Coordinates of C-alpha atoms in Angstrom, one line a residue:
Chain Z
X1 CA 111.6 163.4 94.5
X2 CA 111.4 160.2 92.7
X3 CA 109.6 160.1 89.3
X4 CA 107.6 157.2 90.6
X5 CA 104.7 157.7 92.9
X6 CA 104.6 154.3 93.9
X7 CA 107.3 151.5 93.6
X8 CA 106.4 148.1 94.9
X9 CA 109.2 145.4 94.4
X10 CA 109.1 141.7 95.1
X11 CA 106.4 142.0 97.7
X12 CA 105.6 138.7 99.5
X13 CA 102.9 137.9 102.0
X14 CA 101.8 134.5 103.3
X15 CA 98.9 133.7 105.6
X16 CA 99.6 130.5 107.4
X17 CA 99.9 128.2 104.2
X18 CA 98.4 130.4 101.7
X19 CA 100.7 132.6 99.6
X20 CA 98.6 135.8 99.2
X21 CA 101.5 137.6 97.4
X22 CA 104.2 135.9 95.5
X23 CA 106.6 138.7 94.5
X24 CA 104.5 141.6 93.3
X25 CA 106.2 144.3 91.3
X26 CA 104.4 147.5 90.4
X27 CA 105.8 150.8 89.3
X28 CA 103.4 153.9 89.0
X29 CA 104.5 157.1 87.7
X30 CA 103.6 160.3 89.3
X31 CA 100.2 161.4 87.9
X32 CA 99.4 158.2 86.4
X33 CA 96.0 156.5 86.5
X34 CA 96.8 152.9 87.3
X35 CA 94.6 149.8 87.6
X36 CA 95.3 146.7 89.5
X37 CA 93.0 144.2 87.7
X38 CA 92.2 140.8 89.0
X39 CA 89.6 138.5 90.2
X40 CA 88.6 138.4 93.9
X41 CA 91.3 136.9 96.0
X42 CA 94.0 137.7 93.5
X43 CA 96.0 139.8 95.9
X44 CA 94.9 143.4 95.2
X45 CA 93.7 144.4 98.5
X46 CA 96.5 142.7 100.4
X47 CA 99.0 144.7 98.0
X48 CA 97.4 148.1 99.0
X49 CA 96.9 147.2 102.5
X50 CA 100.6 146.6 102.8
X51 CA 101.3 149.8 101.0
X52 CA 99.1 151.7 103.4
X53 CA 100.3 150.1 106.7
X54 CA 97.3 147.8 107.5
X55 CA 99.1 144.6 106.7
X56 CA 102.7 143.4 107.7
X57 CA 104.7 142.3 104.6
X58 CA 107.0 139.2 104.7
X59 CA 109.4 140.6 102.5
X60 CA 110.0 143.1 99.5
X61 CA 109.8 146.9 99.5
X62 CA 107.1 149.6 99.1
X63 CA 108.3 153.1 98.2
X64 CA 106.1 156.2 97.9
X65 CA 107.8 159.0 96.1
X66 CA 111.1 157.2 96.9
X67 CA 110.4 156.8 100.6
X68 CA 109.9 153.5 102.4
X69 CA 106.5 153.0 103.6
X70 CA 107.6 151.5 106.9
X71 CA 110.6 153.5 107.7
X72 CA 109.2 156.9 106.6
X73 CA 105.5 156.0 107.4
X74 CA 104.4 159.4 108.4
X75 CA 105.6 161.0 105.2
X76 CA 104.4 158.3 102.9
X77 CA 100.9 158.0 104.6
X78 CA 100.4 161.8 104.4
X79 CA 100.7 161.6 100.7
X80 CA 98.2 158.7 100.3
X81 CA 94.4 159.0 100.6
X82 CA 92.6 155.7 100.6
X83 CA 88.9 154.6 100.1
X84 CA 88.7 151.1 101.4
X85 CA 86.5 148.4 99.8
X86 CA 84.7 147.8 103.1
X87 CA 82.5 150.6 104.3
X88 CA 83.2 151.8 107.8
X89 CA 80.4 152.6 110.3
X90 CA 80.3 155.2 113.2
X91 CA 77.5 155.5 115.7
X92 CA 78.3 158.5 117.3
X93 CA 79.4 161.5 115.1
X94 CA 77.9 163.2 112.1
X95 CA 79.6 162.8 108.8
X96 CA 81.1 166.4 108.8
X97 CA 82.6 165.8 112.2
X98 CA 84.0 162.5 111.0
X99 CA 85.7 164.4 108.1
X100 CA 87.2 167.0 110.7
X101 CA 88.5 164.0 112.6
X102 CA 90.0 162.5 109.6
X103 CA 91.7 165.7 108.7
X104 CA 93.0 165.9 112.3
X105 CA 94.6 162.5 112.1
X106 CA 96.7 163.9 109.2
X107 CA 97.7 166.8 111.3
X108 CA 95.3 169.4 109.9
X109 CA 93.5 171.5 112.5
X110 CA 89.9 172.4 112.1
X111 CA 90.4 175.9 110.7
X112 CA 92.6 174.7 107.9
X113 CA 90.5 171.7 107.2
X114 CA 87.3 173.7 106.9
X115 CA 87.5 175.0 103.2
X116 CA 88.5 171.4 101.9
X117 CA 85.7 169.8 103.9
X118 CA 83.1 172.2 102.6
X119 CA 84.3 171.8 99.0
X120 CA 84.3 168.0 99.3
X121 CA 80.6 167.9 100.9
X122 CA 79.5 170.2 98.1
X123 CA 81.4 168.4 95.2
X124 CA 80.2 164.9 96.4
X125 CA 76.5 165.9 97.0
X126 CA 76.8 165.4 100.8
X127 CA 76.1 169.0 102.0
X128 CA 72.5 168.3 103.0
X129 CA 73.5 165.3 104.9
X130 CA 76.5 166.7 106.8
X131 CA 74.6 166.5 110.1
X132 CA 73.5 163.0 109.5
X133 CA 75.2 159.9 110.9
X134 CA 76.8 157.4 108.5
X135 CA 74.1 154.9 109.2
X136 CA 71.4 157.2 108.0
X137 CA 73.1 157.5 104.5
X138 CA 72.2 155.4 101.5
X139 CA 74.9 152.9 100.2
X140 CA 75.9 155.3 97.4
X141 CA 76.1 158.2 99.7
X142 CA 78.4 156.1 102.1
X143 CA 80.6 155.3 99.1
X144 CA 80.8 159.1 98.2
X145 CA 81.6 159.8 101.9
X146 CA 84.5 157.4 101.7
X147 CA 85.9 159.2 98.8
X148 CA 85.6 162.4 100.6
X149 CA 87.4 161.0 103.6
X150 CA 90.1 159.8 101.4
X151 CA 90.6 163.4 99.9
X152 CA 90.2 165.5 103.0
X153 CA 94.0 165.9 103.5
X154 CA 94.5 166.7 99.7
X155 CA 96.8 163.7 99.1
X156 CA 99.0 163.3 96.1
X157 CA 98.0 159.7 95.7
X158 CA 94.4 158.4 95.8
X159 CA 94.0 154.7 96.4
X160 CA 90.6 153.2 95.7
X161 CA 90.0 149.6 96.5
X162 CA 87.0 148.4 94.2
X163 CA 85.3 151.8 94.4
X164 CA 82.3 150.9 92.4
X165 CA 81.6 147.4 93.9
X166 CA 77.9 147.2 94.7
X167 CA 77.2 150.6 93.1
X168 CA 74.4 151.4 90.7
X169 CA 75.2 152.4 87.1
X170 CA 74.4 156.0 87.5
X171 CA 76.6 156.6 90.6
X172 CA 79.4 154.5 88.9
X173 CA 79.5 156.9 86.0
X174 CA 79.4 159.9 88.4
X175 CA 82.3 158.5 90.2
X176 CA 84.2 157.7 87.1
X177 CA 83.7 161.3 86.1
X178 CA 84.9 162.6 89.3
X179 CA 87.9 160.4 89.2
X180 CA 88.8 161.6 85.8
X181 CA 88.5 165.0 87.1
X182 CA 90.8 164.5 89.9
X183 CA 93.3 162.7 87.5
X184 CA 93.3 165.8 85.1
X185 CA 94.2 167.9 88.1
X186 CA 97.4 165.9 88.7
X187 CA 96.5 163.2 91.2
X188 CA 98.1 159.8 90.9
X189 CA 95.3 157.3 91.1
X190 CA 95.8 153.5 91.9
X191 CA 92.4 151.7 91.4
X192 CA 91.9 148.0 92.1
X193 CA 88.9 146.5 90.2
X194 CA 87.5 143.3 88.7
X195 CA 85.4 145.4 86.5
X196 CA 87.0 145.2 83.1
X197 CA 85.0 148.2 81.8
X198 CA 86.4 150.3 84.7
X199 CA 89.9 149.5 84.1
X200 CA 89.6 149.9 80.3
X201 CA 87.8 153.3 80.5
X202 CA 89.9 154.9 83.2
X203 CA 93.3 153.5 83.4
X204 CA 96.3 154.5 81.5
X205 CA 98.1 151.4 82.6
X206 CA 97.1 148.3 84.3
X207 CA 98.7 145.4 85.8
X208 CA 96.8 142.0 85.7
X209 CA 97.1 140.2 89.0
X210 CA 96.2 136.7 89.7
X211 CA 97.1 134.3 92.7
X212 CA 99.4 136.9 94.1
X213 CA 101.5 137.5 90.9
X214 CA 101.6 140.2 88.4
X215 CA 101.0 138.4 85.0
X216 CA 101.2 141.3 82.6
X217 CA 101.5 145.1 82.6
X218 CA 100.9 147.6 79.9
X219 CA 98.1 150.0 78.7
X220 CA 94.8 148.4 78.1
X221 CA 95.5 149.1 74.3
X222 CA 98.7 147.5 74.4
X223 CA 97.6 144.4 76.2
X224 CA 94.4 143.9 74.0
X225 CA 96.5 144.3 70.9
X226 CA 99.2 141.9 72.1
X227 CA 96.9 139.1 73.8
X228 CA 93.6 140.0 72.7
X229 CA 91.5 138.0 70.0
X230 CA 90.2 140.8 68.0
X231 CA 89.4 140.3 64.3
X232 CA 87.5 141.4 61.2
X233 CA 84.9 139.1 59.7
X234 CA 84.0 140.0 56.1
X235 CA 81.0 138.3 54.6
X236 CA 81.3 138.1 50.7
X237 CA 78.6 137.9 48.3
X238 CA 77.3 134.2 47.6
X239 CA 78.7 133.9 44.2
X240 CA 82.3 134.7 45.1
X241 CA 84.7 131.8 44.3
X242 CA 86.3 131.3 47.7
X243 CA 88.9 128.9 46.3
X244 CA 90.4 131.6 44.2
X245 CA 90.9 134.0 47.1
X246 CA 94.5 134.9 47.8
X247 CA 95.0 137.8 49.8
X248 CA 98.7 137.5 50.1
X249 CA 99.5 141.2 50.3
X250 CA 97.8 141.4 53.5
X251 CA 99.9 140.6 56.5
X252 CA 97.1 139.1 58.5
X253 CA 96.2 135.6 59.1
X254 CA 92.9 134.7 57.9
X255 CA 90.5 131.7 57.9
X256 CA 87.8 131.0 55.2
X257 CA 84.5 129.4 55.9
X258 CA 81.7 129.3 53.4
X259 CA 81.6 132.9 52.2
X260 CA 82.9 134.3 55.3
X261 CA 86.6 135.4 55.7
X262 CA 87.8 136.1 59.1
X263 CA 91.1 137.9 59.7
X264 CA 92.8 137.8 63.1
X265 CA 94.2 141.3 63.7
X266 CA 95.6 143.2 66.6
X267 CA 93.9 146.5 65.7
X268 CA 90.7 146.1 63.6
X269 CA 90.3 149.8 63.1
X270 CA 93.6 150.0 61.1
X271 CA 93.2 146.8 59.3
X272 CA 89.6 147.5 57.8
X273 CA 90.8 150.0 55.1
X274 CA 93.6 147.6 54.0
X275 CA 91.2 144.7 53.8
X276 CA 88.6 146.6 51.8
X277 CA 91.3 148.0 49.4
X278 CA 92.8 144.5 48.9
X279 CA 89.5 142.9 48.3
X280 CA 88.2 145.7 46.1
X281 CA 91.4 145.4 44.0
X282 CA 90.6 141.8 43.3
X283 CA 87.1 142.6 42.4
X284 CA 85.7 140.7 45.2
X285 CA 82.1 141.9 46.3
X286 CA 81.7 142.7 50.0
X287 CA 78.5 142.0 51.5
X288 CA 79.1 143.1 55.0
X289 CA 82.0 143.6 57.5
X290 CA 81.9 143.2 61.2
X291 CA 84.5 143.9 63.8
X292 CA 85.1 142.0 67.0
X293 CA 87.0 144.1 69.5
X294 CA 89.0 142.4 72.1
X295 CA 88.8 143.4 75.9
X296 CA 90.9 143.0 78.9
X297 CA 88.7 140.0 79.6
X298 CA 90.0 138.3 76.6
X299 CA 93.5 139.2 77.8
X300 CA 92.9 137.8 81.1
X301 CA 91.3 134.6 79.7
X302 CA 94.5 134.3 77.4
X303 CA 96.8 134.6 80.4
X304 CA 95.1 132.5 83.0
X305 CA 92.7 130.2 80.9
X306 CA 89.8 131.5 83.1
X307 CA 87.3 134.3 83.2
X308 CA 88.1 137.2 85.7
X309 CA 84.6 136.9 87.4
X310 CA 84.9 133.2 87.8
Chain N
X1 CA 108.5 164.2 116.3
X2 CA 104.9 163.9 117.5
X3 CA 101.8 164.4 115.5
X4 CA 100.2 166.7 118.1
X5 CA 97.1 167.6 116.0
X6 CA 96.4 163.9 115.5
X7 CA 96.9 163.1 119.1
X8 CA 94.6 165.9 120.1
X9 CA 92.0 164.9 117.6
X10 CA 92.0 161.3 118.4
X11 CA 91.8 162.3 122.2
X12 CA 88.9 164.5 121.6
X13 CA 87.2 161.9 119.5
X14 CA 87.5 159.4 122.4
X15 CA 86.3 161.9 125.0
X16 CA 83.5 163.1 122.9
X17 CA 82.5 159.5 122.1
X18 CA 81.5 158.7 125.7
X19 CA 80.0 162.1 126.6
X20 CA 77.8 161.7 123.5
X21 CA 76.4 158.7 125.0
X22 CA 76.5 159.8 128.6
X23 CA 73.2 157.8 129.4
X24 CA 75.3 154.7 129.0
X25 CA 78.7 155.9 130.2
X26 CA 78.1 158.3 133.0
X27 CA 74.6 158.0 134.5
X28 CA 74.4 154.2 135.3
X29 CA 77.4 154.4 137.6
X30 CA 75.9 157.4 139.6
X31 CA 72.3 155.7 139.8
X32 CA 74.0 152.5 141.2
X33 CA 76.1 154.5 143.7
X34 CA 72.9 156.5 144.9
X35 CA 71.1 153.2 145.2
X36 CA 73.9 151.7 147.3
X37 CA 73.7 154.9 149.5
X38 CA 70.1 154.8 149.8
X39 CA 69.9 151.1 150.5
X40 CA 72.6 150.9 152.9
X41 CA 72.1 154.4 154.4
X42 CA 68.5 154.1 155.1
X43 CA 67.8 150.5 155.6
X44 CA 70.7 148.2 156.4
X45 CA 73.0 150.6 158.3
X46 CA 70.8 150.3 161.4
X47 CA 71.6 146.6 161.5
X48 CA 75.2 146.8 160.6
X49 CA 77.7 148.0 163.2
X50 CA 80.4 150.6 162.4
X51 CA 83.7 149.4 160.8
X52 CA 86.8 151.0 162.2
X53 CA 84.5 153.5 163.9
X54 CA 83.0 154.6 160.6
X55 CA 79.4 154.4 159.6
X56 CA 78.8 151.5 157.1
X57 CA 77.6 153.8 154.2
X58 CA 80.6 156.0 154.7
X59 CA 82.9 153.0 154.9
X60 CA 81.8 151.7 151.5
X61 CA 81.8 155.0 149.6
X62 CA 85.6 155.2 148.7
X63 CA 85.3 151.6 147.5
X64 CA 82.2 152.6 145.3
X65 CA 84.3 155.6 143.9
X66 CA 87.1 153.2 142.9
X67 CA 84.8 150.5 141.5
X68 CA 83.2 153.1 139.3
X69 CA 86.4 154.6 138.3
X70 CA 88.2 151.5 137.2
X71 CA 85.2 149.8 135.5
X72 CA 84.6 153.0 133.5
X73 CA 88.1 153.7 132.7
X74 CA 88.7 150.0 131.5
X75 CA 85.4 149.7 129.5
X76 CA 85.9 153.0 127.7
X77 CA 89.1 151.9 126.1
X78 CA 88.3 148.1 125.5
X79 CA 84.9 148.9 124.0
X80 CA 86.2 151.7 121.9
X81 CA 89.0 149.5 120.5
X82 CA 86.8 146.6 119.8
X83 CA 84.2 148.7 118.2
X84 CA 86.7 150.3 116.0
X85 CA 87.9 146.8 114.9
X86 CA 84.4 145.4 114.3
X87 CA 83.1 148.6 112.6
X88 CA 86.0 148.9 110.2
X89 CA 87.2 152.1 111.6
X90 CA 90.6 151.1 112.7
X91 CA 92.0 151.2 109.2
X92 CA 91.2 155.1 109.3
X93 CA 93.8 155.4 112.2
X94 CA 96.2 152.7 111.0
X95 CA 96.6 154.3 107.6
X96 CA 97.1 157.9 108.9
X97 CA 100.5 159.4 109.9
X98 CA 99.8 158.4 113.7
X99 CA 102.3 156.3 115.6
X100 CA 101.2 153.4 117.7
X101 CA 102.3 155.5 120.6
X102 CA 100.0 158.3 119.7
X103 CA 97.0 156.1 119.1
X104 CA 97.6 154.3 122.4
X105 CA 98.1 157.6 124.4
X106 CA 94.9 159.1 122.9
X107 CA 92.9 156.1 123.9
X108 CA 94.5 156.0 127.4
X109 CA 93.6 159.7 128.0
X110 CA 90.2 159.1 126.7
X111 CA 89.5 156.4 129.3
X112 CA 91.3 158.3 131.9
X113 CA 88.9 161.1 131.6
X114 CA 85.9 158.9 131.7
X115 CA 87.3 157.0 134.9
X116 CA 88.0 160.4 136.6
X117 CA 84.6 161.9 135.6
X118 CA 82.7 158.9 137.1
X119 CA 85.0 158.7 140.1
X120 CA 84.7 162.4 141.0
X121 CA 80.9 162.3 140.4
X122 CA 80.4 159.6 142.9
X123 CA 82.7 161.5 145.3
X124 CA 80.5 164.6 144.9
X125 CA 77.5 162.5 145.6
X126 CA 79.0 161.1 148.7
X127 CA 79.9 164.7 149.9
X128 CA 76.4 166.0 149.0
X129 CA 74.2 163.0 150.4
X130 CA 76.1 161.8 153.3
X131 CA 78.6 164.5 154.4
X132 CA 81.6 162.4 153.2
X133 CA 84.6 164.0 154.8
X134 CA 87.5 164.2 152.4
X135 CA 90.5 164.2 154.6
X136 CA 93.1 164.6 151.7
X137 CA 91.6 165.9 148.5
X138 CA 94.9 166.0 146.5
X139 CA 95.5 162.4 147.5
X140 CA 92.1 161.4 146.6
X141 CA 92.4 162.9 143.1
X142 CA 95.9 161.4 142.8
X143 CA 94.4 157.9 143.4
X144 CA 91.3 158.5 141.1
X145 CA 93.8 159.6 138.4
X146 CA 96.3 156.8 138.8
X147 CA 93.6 154.2 138.8
X148 CA 91.8 155.7 135.9
X149 CA 95.1 155.8 133.9
X150 CA 96.1 152.2 134.9
X151 CA 92.8 150.7 134.2
X152 CA 92.2 152.6 131.0
X153 CA 95.5 151.1 129.8
X154 CA 94.4 147.7 130.9
X155 CA 91.2 148.2 129.0
X156 CA 93.3 149.1 125.8
X157 CA 95.2 145.8 126.2
X158 CA 91.9 143.9 126.4
X159 CA 90.4 145.7 123.7
X160 CA 93.3 144.8 121.4
X161 CA 93.3 141.2 122.4
X162 CA 89.5 140.7 122.3
X163 CA 87.9 139.6 119.0
X164 CA 84.2 139.7 120.3
X165 CA 82.0 141.5 122.8
X166 CA 81.7 138.1 124.6
X167 CA 85.5 137.9 125.3
X168 CA 85.2 141.5 126.7
X169 CA 82.3 140.6 128.9
X170 CA 83.9 137.6 130.0
X171 CA 87.0 139.6 131.4
X172 CA 84.7 142.0 132.9
X173 CA 82.5 139.5 134.6
X174 CA 85.0 136.8 135.6
X175 CA 87.9 139.0 136.5
X176 CA 87.4 142.8 137.2
X177 CA 83.9 142.6 139.0
X178 CA 84.9 139.8 141.3
X179 CA 88.3 141.3 142.1
X180 CA 86.5 144.6 142.9
X181 CA 84.1 143.0 145.2
X182 CA 86.8 141.0 146.9
X183 CA 89.1 143.9 147.2
X184 CA 87.2 145.1 150.3
X185 CA 84.6 147.5 148.8
X186 CA 82.0 146.3 151.4
X187 CA 84.1 145.0 154.3
X188 CA 87.4 145.3 156.0
X189 CA 89.7 142.5 155.4
X190 CA 90.2 142.3 159.2
X191 CA 86.7 140.7 159.2
X192 CA 88.1 137.9 157.0
X193 CA 89.7 134.7 158.1
X194 CA 93.4 134.7 157.8
X195 CA 93.7 132.7 154.6
X196 CA 91.3 134.9 152.9
X197 CA 93.3 138.0 154.2
X198 CA 96.4 136.4 152.7
X199 CA 94.5 136.1 149.3
X200 CA 93.4 139.6 149.5
X201 CA 97.0 140.8 149.4
X202 CA 97.3 139.4 146.0
X203 CA 94.5 141.5 144.6
X204 CA 95.8 144.7 143.2
X205 CA 92.3 146.3 143.5
X206 CA 92.4 145.9 147.3
X207 CA 95.2 148.4 147.5
X208 CA 93.5 150.9 145.3
X209 CA 90.4 150.8 147.5
X210 CA 92.3 150.9 150.7
X211 CA 94.4 153.7 149.2
X212 CA 91.5 156.0 148.4
X213 CA 89.8 155.1 151.6
X214 CA 92.7 156.4 153.5
X215 CA 92.8 159.7 151.6
X216 CA 89.1 160.2 152.3
X217 CA 88.6 158.6 155.7
X218 CA 92.1 158.1 157.2
X219 CA 91.3 154.3 157.6
X220 CA 92.9 151.7 155.8
X221 CA 93.7 148.0 156.0
X222 CA 97.3 148.6 154.5
X223 CA 99.8 151.5 154.7
X224 CA 98.7 154.2 152.2
X225 CA 102.4 154.2 150.9
X226 CA 102.0 150.6 149.8
X227 CA 98.7 151.4 148.1
X228 CA 100.4 154.3 146.4
X229 CA 103.2 152.2 145.1
X230 CA 100.9 149.5 143.9
X231 CA 98.9 152.1 142.0
X232 CA 102.0 153.5 140.4
X233 CA 103.3 150.0 139.7
X234 CA 100.0 149.1 138.0
X235 CA 100.0 152.3 136.0
X236 CA 103.5 151.8 134.6
X237 CA 102.8 148.1 134.0
X238 CA 99.6 148.5 132.0
X239 CA 100.6 151.6 130.2
X240 CA 103.8 149.8 129.1
X241 CA 102.0 146.8 127.9
X242 CA 99.3 148.8 126.1
X243 CA 102.0 151.1 124.3
X244 CA 104.2 148.2 123.3
X245 CA 101.3 146.2 121.9
X246 CA 99.9 149.1 120.1
X247 CA 103.3 150.1 118.6
X248 CA 104.0 146.5 117.5
X249 CA 100.5 146.3 116.0
X250 CA 100.6 142.6 116.3
X251 CA 96.9 142.3 117.6
X252 CA 95.4 144.8 115.2
X253 CA 97.1 144.2 112.0
X254 CA 97.6 141.2 109.9

């Protein structure tokens, strides 16, 4: 079996004259928690829709555990569970029945599906509503049902398209905890999001996508260190003679303004002790220290010149 | 390799779907058939002479069975497919390890069951209310089955093409209903001028109605073998079209 759960190479897709994907490359290792981060319309949903068989690609390849998603679609789709961004509706059946149908589509009969469905209804707080129809559920419950539906065949890979869009803060944190739990049990998770916090908190690696192209890939920490704008600002006491200030032993760039010194550093946590030590050794009195931590938002801004939520 | 559990699951979903709303999917056809029998049987029949030696109510009943069968079979698949599209349910099927062939087959079977249930119930009503003599029961069932299957497949083609309820209603109102009425449900084509008779021969539903009329009453405007071949031909044509279209995914994927 391939070490990669998902390999997407040079994926291209156009709608009439719009280039939705311009050669997307993504590699996701088995067991990885991966985020596809980008603004609305960047190409996130198109990428996963091609991966899961909802959209035809123009060119390129998608492999799931080394198998082509078009040629070996039965095998690759069995390994994927997907919670789509758009909530589906059903007028006819209870949510429990819908979960049995979903399991059936994946070749799992009622008897074999029962324990998993009971477990998911219980785990996602839907047990009391199992006889309800989808339209009788609240928005949050519908979202939880969608995750249950994605997990009903116990897939190795879970794909979540904007799972917390339009979800209240409490449920968002519940879902995050559940996703962490699933990841700790070995599931590979591919998450698309335009929430910076979500990507930073959950993902081991992210790809930043905009206008159908992957702009940068790496762990949130690597990316913010490389492309972020974090820094340490030291406020000195008023009577410090700024002109005499020479902090040559420090490897960081710094700027001085009145009695404030700002160091541009990649990692403020590592830099603070060095800065304090250096300033103390020169008998410079420190009034206060403030760190500014960079986020993936800064990285996105740096790469594209625009905000992710623009 | 066929995903049998998947095929069975989707088929039972399709059958369960229309049974769960039987007030919309089974009862209306029965009520309108009973109304036809009551209105023609108790009021108009005395003023309308027999056709081919058969009382008028009895003459129209095979046509009513056929009309009920084909309308229900086609609307089951077409509305279910369109509903799946509009309610965002289709991705559940398209991302599952089901082939287009399996999805299409499950839909067609679902529509066929609804067509047959409706056709057979009208047949039973005819037998119970007006002592409809069924000359060849196996032949009657064969026609009901073939027409259910053919029009269920046709409905699936319509459902894949349509993007709104309006478009579906248009096909139903401007195509299926007129062809059914002009197919000789209420008259023998011998009663028509010759140009209208020639036009009737182009209407596939004419053969379906006359085929089942022969199996029930032994009366038909065309040889029963012609009707049977037309039914088989339509079944093959629409089934192939529905399967090829679903397998290609062109109308349901981007």
